[in-house]
Amino acid sequence: QMIFWGMFAPIFGLLADKFGGNKAVFIGFVIFGLGIYMIYSGPNTGIFFQISLGVLVGTALGATALAVPVSEVGKHFTDKNRTLATGLVTAAASIGYFLAPLFTKYSLGEVGWQETFKYFMFFVLIGAIASLFLLPSKKNLPKIGGIKQQTFFESMKEAFSHRGYILLLSGFFVCGFQITLVGTHIPGYMQDRGMDGWPATIILALIGLFNIVGTLGMGYLGTKYSKKILLSLLYTSRAVIISIFIFSPPSLGMSIFFGITFGMVWLSTVPPTNGIVAQIFGTKYLSTLFGIVFLSHQVGSFLGAFLGGYFYDLYGSYDYAWYVAIALSGFAALVHLPIDEKPIIRSPIIS
């Protein structure tokens, strides 16, 4: 799911840049609904489970989850206000992340997994209807005269020859590794430390709740301060929070501490990262360029999910995965500092 999510983020991003975000995201929700319907009604064994939850839902997330919606909204705003707008979008996703663990745990206990997936299909339908209103920004319509309009391949060449873009790819890889390590393995980690049941659910719910505060705050700070410095501080904070959590005795209080503090930095990387891409390269191919950055994020997500389980199977402990996450935080904090945030000045058309 993580890999397909990442693979299709730039593909749906290109569709959004060419034909409009409403069309790209709507198609994603249709695929999402199909994937959930297969889980609801299918055999859910072997390859069927991989196709539904892995391929179809993963593909759908490439259109519906963050990369395309955030970029499409960002196109409507100037560099001054863009991070605040994208922070609002990311905060909206956080509300879902807060409610989902609570609803799922309650629904599974009350009506079972099949009825729970039926409810999820209704949620997807609501998302599909809302996506129709994600209309393109008029700022990105072709203009006559002035600056030469870039082609898709010219924009790709420009981005991959820019050191700052490569550094952003590296930094967002770390983000994906960390949040998927937490999201996937925190239930097992808490159980391994003798805390079953609700503590892991509380952590995930608090992450969703306080991520609202974090993304809104980072969206606002991104309008005032250097985005690369904010990102460096975010990754430094993650290293400190993870260290305190894993080296402290397990307790409900420590679970609450981790949920609140890690929630504050959970997806707050999205507004400044998206903002830097738009600030440097403009917004014409923003969904595609940020989709590629998000692909790097999802490669990290795949490794966060995989290595957490691999280290546990190999050593009987999640500790080594946490150590990698801490080391990667230091790496990400450093790689953002050399990024040149200045917009690229393109040559005007010569008459």
Coordinates of C-alpha atoms in Angstrom, one line a residue:
Q1 CA 0.0 0.0 0.0
M2 CA 2.8 2.4 0.9
I3 CA 4.6 1.8 -2.4
F4 CA 1.5 2.1 -4.6
W5 CA 0.5 5.2 -2.7
G6 CA 3.9 6.7 -3.5
M7 CA 4.1 5.5 -7.1
F8 CA 0.7 7.0 -8.0
A9 CA 1.1 10.3 -6.2
P10 CA 3.1 11.9 -9.0
I11 CA 0.9 10.2 -11.7
F12 CA -2.3 11.7 -10.2
G13 CA -0.4 14.9 -9.6
L14 CA 0.3 15.1 -13.3
L15 CA -3.3 14.4 -14.1
A16 CA -4.3 17.2 -11.6
D17 CA -1.8 19.6 -13.2
K18 CA -3.1 18.8 -16.7
F19 CA -6.8 18.3 -16.2
G20 CA -7.7 19.6 -12.8
G21 CA -7.5 18.3 -9.2
N22 CA -11.2 17.6 -9.0
K23 CA -11.0 15.0 -11.8
A24 CA -7.9 13.3 -10.4
V25 CA -9.1 13.1 -6.8
F26 CA -12.6 11.9 -7.9
I27 CA -11.0 9.0 -9.8
G28 CA -9.0 8.2 -6.7
F29 CA -12.1 8.0 -4.6
V30 CA -13.8 5.7 -7.1
I31 CA -10.7 3.3 -6.9
F32 CA -10.8 3.7 -3.1
G33 CA -14.4 2.6 -3.0
L34 CA -13.7 -0.4 -5.2
G35 CA -10.8 -1.5 -2.9
I36 CA -12.9 -1.2 0.2
Y37 CA -15.8 -3.1 -1.5
M38 CA -13.4 -5.9 -2.3
I39 CA -12.4 -6.2 1.3
Y40 CA -16.0 -6.0 2.4
S41 CA -17.3 -8.7 0.0
G42 CA -14.3 -10.7 -1.1
P43 CA -12.4 -13.7 0.2
N44 CA -9.7 -11.6 1.7
T45 CA -7.1 -14.3 1.4
G46 CA -3.7 -14.2 -0.3
I47 CA -3.6 -12.2 -3.5
F48 CA -7.1 -10.8 -3.1
F49 CA -6.2 -9.1 0.2
Q50 CA -3.0 -7.7 -1.5
I51 CA -5.0 -6.4 -4.5
S52 CA -7.8 -4.7 -2.4
L53 CA -5.9 -3.2 0.6
G54 CA -2.5 -3.0 -1.1
V55 CA -2.9 -2.2 -4.8
L56 CA -6.3 -0.5 -5.0
V57 CA -6.4 1.4 -1.7
G58 CA -2.7 2.3 -2.2
T59 CA -3.3 3.6 -5.7
A60 CA -6.3 5.6 -4.5
L61 CA -4.3 7.2 -1.7
G62 CA -2.0 8.6 -4.4
A63 CA -4.9 10.8 -5.4
T64 CA -6.9 11.4 -2.2
A65 CA -4.3 11.6 0.6
L66 CA -2.4 14.9 1.0
A67 CA -0.2 15.2 -2.0
V68 CA -2.7 16.2 -4.6
P69 CA -5.3 18.0 -2.4
V70 CA -2.7 20.0 -0.6
S71 CA -1.0 21.0 -3.8
E72 CA -4.2 21.9 -5.6
V73 CA -5.3 24.1 -2.8
G74 CA -1.8 25.6 -2.6
K75 CA -2.1 26.8 -6.2
H76 CA -4.9 29.3 -5.2
F77 CA -2.6 31.2 -2.8
T78 CA 0.5 33.3 -3.0
D79 CA 3.9 32.3 -1.4
K80 CA 3.0 34.6 1.6
N81 CA -0.2 32.7 2.5
R82 CA 0.2 29.3 0.9
T83 CA 1.6 27.4 4.0
L84 CA -1.3 28.6 6.1
A85 CA -3.8 27.3 3.5
T86 CA -2.1 24.0 3.1
G87 CA -1.8 23.8 6.9
L88 CA -5.6 24.0 7.1
V89 CA -6.0 21.1 4.6
T90 CA -3.5 19.0 6.5
A91 CA -5.3 19.8 9.7
A92 CA -8.5 18.6 8.2
A93 CA -6.9 15.3 7.4
S94 CA -5.8 15.2 11.1
I95 CA -9.3 15.4 12.3
G96 CA -10.0 12.2 10.4
Y97 CA -6.8 10.7 11.8
F98 CA -8.1 11.6 15.3
L99 CA -11.5 10.1 14.8
A100 CA -10.6 7.0 12.8
P101 CA -8.9 4.9 15.6
L102 CA -11.7 5.7 18.1
F103 CA -14.5 5.0 15.6
T104 CA -12.8 1.8 14.3
K105 CA -12.2 0.3 17.7
Y106 CA -15.8 1.1 18.8
S107 CA -17.3 -0.1 15.6
L108 CA -15.4 -3.4 15.5
G109 CA -16.6 -4.2 19.0
E110 CA -20.2 -3.3 18.3
V111 CA -20.9 -4.5 14.7
G112 CA -17.8 -6.3 13.5
W113 CA -15.4 -5.7 10.6
Q114 CA -17.8 -6.1 7.7
E115 CA -20.2 -3.4 8.9
T116 CA -17.2 -1.2 9.7
F117 CA -16.0 -1.4 6.1
K118 CA -19.5 -0.6 5.0
Y119 CA -19.3 2.6 7.0
F120 CA -16.0 3.3 5.3
M121 CA -17.6 3.1 1.9
F122 CA -20.0 5.9 3.0
F123 CA -17.1 8.0 4.1
V124 CA -15.4 7.5 0.6
L125 CA -18.7 8.5 -1.1
I126 CA -18.7 11.8 0.9
G127 CA -15.1 12.4 -0.1
A128 CA -15.9 11.7 -3.8
I129 CA -18.7 14.3 -3.7
A130 CA -16.4 16.9 -2.0
S131 CA -13.6 16.3 -4.5
L132 CA -15.8 17.5 -7.4
F133 CA -15.4 21.0 -6.0
L134 CA -11.6 20.9 -5.9
L135 CA -11.5 23.2 -9.0
P136 CA -8.3 24.3 -10.8
S137 CA -6.8 27.7 -10.0
K138 CA -7.2 30.3 -12.7
K139 CA -3.7 31.5 -11.9
N140 CA -2.3 28.5 -13.7
L141 CA -4.1 28.9 -17.0
P142 CA -1.8 29.5 -20.0
K143 CA -0.9 33.1 -20.5
I144 CA 0.0 34.9 -23.7
G145 CA 3.4 36.7 -23.7
G146 CA 5.6 37.3 -20.7
I147 CA 7.4 34.3 -19.3
K148 CA 7.8 31.2 -21.5
Q149 CA 5.4 28.4 -20.5
Q150 CA 7.3 25.4 -19.3
T151 CA 6.6 21.9 -20.7
F152 CA 6.3 19.0 -18.3
F153 CA 9.7 17.6 -19.2
E154 CA 11.4 21.0 -18.8
S155 CA 10.0 21.3 -15.3
M156 CA 11.3 17.8 -14.4
K157 CA 14.7 18.6 -15.7
E158 CA 14.7 21.9 -13.9
A159 CA 13.7 20.3 -10.6
F160 CA 16.1 17.4 -10.6
S161 CA 19.0 19.8 -11.5
H162 CA 18.2 21.9 -8.4
R163 CA 20.1 20.8 -5.3
G164 CA 17.3 22.0 -3.0
Y165 CA 14.8 19.7 -4.6
I166 CA 17.0 16.6 -4.1
L167 CA 17.5 17.6 -0.5
L168 CA 13.8 17.9 0.0
L169 CA 13.4 14.4 -1.4
S170 CA 15.9 13.1 1.1
G171 CA 14.2 14.9 4.1
F172 CA 10.7 13.8 3.2
F173 CA 11.9 10.2 3.0
V174 CA 12.7 10.5 6.7
C175 CA 9.3 11.8 7.5
G176 CA 7.7 8.8 5.8
F177 CA 9.9 6.3 7.7
Q178 CA 9.1 7.8 11.1
I179 CA 5.3 8.3 10.8
T180 CA 4.7 4.8 9.3
L181 CA 7.0 3.2 11.9
V182 CA 4.8 4.8 14.6
G183 CA 1.5 4.3 12.8
T184 CA 2.2 0.6 12.0
H185 CA 4.1 -0.7 15.0
I186 CA 3.1 1.4 18.0
P187 CA 0.3 -1.2 18.9
G188 CA 2.9 -4.0 18.9
Y189 CA 5.5 -1.9 20.6
M190 CA 3.1 -1.0 23.5
Q191 CA 2.0 -4.6 23.8
D192 CA 5.7 -5.7 23.9
R193 CA 6.2 -3.3 26.8
G194 CA 3.3 -4.8 28.7
M195 CA 0.7 -2.2 27.9
D196 CA -2.2 -3.8 25.9
G197 CA -5.3 -2.3 24.5
W198 CA -6.1 1.4 24.9
P199 CA -2.7 3.0 25.3
A200 CA -1.8 2.5 21.7
T201 CA -5.2 3.7 20.6
I202 CA -4.8 6.7 22.8
I203 CA -1.4 7.5 21.2
L204 CA -2.8 7.3 17.7
A205 CA -5.9 9.4 18.6
L206 CA -3.8 12.1 20.4
I207 CA -1.4 12.2 17.4
G208 CA -4.4 13.0 15.2
L209 CA -5.8 15.5 17.6
F210 CA -2.6 17.4 18.3
N211 CA -1.5 17.2 14.7
I212 CA -4.3 19.7 14.0
V213 CA -2.5 22.1 16.3
G214 CA 0.9 21.3 14.8
T215 CA -0.1 21.7 11.2
L216 CA -2.0 24.9 11.8
G217 CA 0.8 26.3 13.8
M218 CA 3.4 25.3 11.2
G219 CA 1.2 26.7 8.5
Y220 CA 1.2 30.1 10.2
L221 CA 4.9 30.0 11.1
G222 CA 5.7 29.3 7.4
T223 CA 4.2 32.7 6.5
K224 CA 6.7 34.4 8.9
Y225 CA 9.9 32.4 9.0
S226 CA 12.3 30.4 6.7
K227 CA 10.6 27.1 5.8
K228 CA 13.8 25.2 5.7
I229 CA 14.8 26.3 9.3
L230 CA 11.3 25.3 10.5
L231 CA 11.8 21.8 8.9
S232 CA 15.2 21.4 10.5
L233 CA 13.7 22.3 13.9
L234 CA 10.8 19.8 13.3
Y235 CA 13.1 16.9 12.7
T236 CA 15.3 17.8 15.6
S237 CA 12.2 17.8 17.8
R238 CA 11.3 14.3 16.5
A239 CA 14.6 12.9 17.6
V240 CA 14.2 14.4 21.1
I241 CA 10.6 13.1 21.5
I242 CA 11.3 9.6 20.3
S243 CA 14.4 9.4 22.5
I244 CA 12.4 10.4 25.6
F245 CA 9.6 8.0 24.8
I246 CA 11.7 4.8 24.2
F247 CA 14.2 5.4 27.0
S248 CA 11.5 6.1 29.7
P249 CA 9.6 3.5 31.6
P250 CA 6.3 2.6 29.9
S251 CA 3.2 4.2 31.5
L252 CA -0.1 5.8 30.5
G253 CA 1.4 9.2 31.2
M254 CA 4.3 8.6 28.9
S255 CA 1.8 7.3 26.2
I256 CA -0.1 10.6 26.5
F257 CA 3.1 12.6 26.4
F258 CA 4.2 10.8 23.2
G259 CA 0.8 11.2 21.5
I260 CA 0.6 14.9 22.2
T261 CA 4.2 15.8 21.4
F262 CA 4.7 13.6 18.4
G263 CA 1.3 14.7 17.1
M264 CA 2.5 18.3 17.1
V265 CA 5.2 17.3 14.6
W266 CA 3.4 14.5 12.8
L267 CA 2.3 16.0 9.5
S268 CA 3.5 19.5 10.2
T269 CA 6.3 18.9 7.8
V270 CA 3.8 19.0 4.9
P271 CA 3.0 22.7 4.7
P272 CA 6.6 23.9 4.7
T273 CA 7.8 21.2 2.3
N274 CA 5.0 21.9 -0.2
G275 CA 5.6 25.6 0.3
I276 CA 9.3 25.3 -0.6
V277 CA 8.5 23.4 -3.8
A278 CA 5.9 26.0 -4.8
Q279 CA 8.2 28.9 -3.8
I280 CA 11.1 27.7 -5.8
F281 CA 9.4 26.3 -8.9
G282 CA 6.0 28.0 -9.1
T283 CA 2.7 26.3 -9.1
K284 CA 2.1 25.1 -12.7
Y285 CA 3.4 21.6 -12.0
L286 CA 3.1 21.8 -8.2
S287 CA 1.0 18.6 -7.8
T288 CA 3.5 16.6 -9.9
L289 CA 6.6 17.9 -8.2
F290 CA 5.2 17.5 -4.8
G291 CA 3.9 14.1 -5.8
I292 CA 7.5 13.0 -6.6
V293 CA 8.6 14.4 -3.2
F294 CA 5.7 12.3 -1.7
L295 CA 7.0 9.2 -3.6
S296 CA 10.2 9.6 -1.6
H297 CA 8.1 9.9 1.6
Q298 CA 6.3 6.6 0.7
V299 CA 9.6 4.8 0.1
G300 CA 10.5 5.8 3.6
S301 CA 7.0 4.7 4.7
F302 CA 7.6 1.3 3.2
L303 CA 10.9 0.9 5.0
G304 CA 9.4 2.1 8.3
A305 CA 6.7 -0.5 8.1
F306 CA 9.0 -3.3 6.9
L307 CA 12.1 -2.7 9.1
G308 CA 10.0 -2.3 12.2
G309 CA 8.7 -5.9 11.7
Y310 CA 12.1 -7.1 10.4
F311 CA 14.1 -5.9 13.4
Y312 CA 11.4 -7.4 15.7
D313 CA 11.6 -10.8 14.1
L314 CA 15.4 -10.7 14.0
Y315 CA 16.1 -9.4 17.5
G316 CA 12.8 -9.7 19.4
S317 CA 12.7 -6.0 19.9
Y318 CA 11.6 -2.8 18.1
D319 CA 14.5 -0.8 19.6
Y320 CA 16.7 -1.0 16.5
A321 CA 14.0 0.5 14.4
W322 CA 13.6 3.4 16.9
Y323 CA 17.4 3.9 16.8
V324 CA 17.3 4.2 13.0
A325 CA 14.4 6.7 13.3
I326 CA 16.4 8.9 15.7
A327 CA 19.5 8.8 13.5
L328 CA 17.4 9.7 10.4
S329 CA 16.0 12.7 12.3
G330 CA 19.6 14.1 12.7
F331 CA 20.2 13.5 9.0
A332 CA 17.0 15.3 8.0
A333 CA 17.7 18.2 10.3
L334 CA 21.0 18.8 8.6
V335 CA 20.0 18.3 4.9
H336 CA 17.4 21.0 4.9
L337 CA 19.8 23.7 6.0
P338 CA 21.7 24.1 2.6
I339 CA 18.4 24.5 0.6
D340 CA 18.2 27.7 -1.4
E341 CA 14.6 28.8 -1.1
K342 CA 14.8 31.6 -3.6
P343 CA 12.4 31.4 -6.6
I344 CA 13.9 30.4 -9.9
I345 CA 14.0 33.3 -12.4
R346 CA 13.1 32.1 -15.8
S347 CA 14.0 33.8 -19.1
P348 CA 11.2 35.9 -20.7
I349 CA 10.1 35.2 -24.3
I350 CA 12.3 37.0 -26.8
S351 CA 10.2 38.8 -29.5

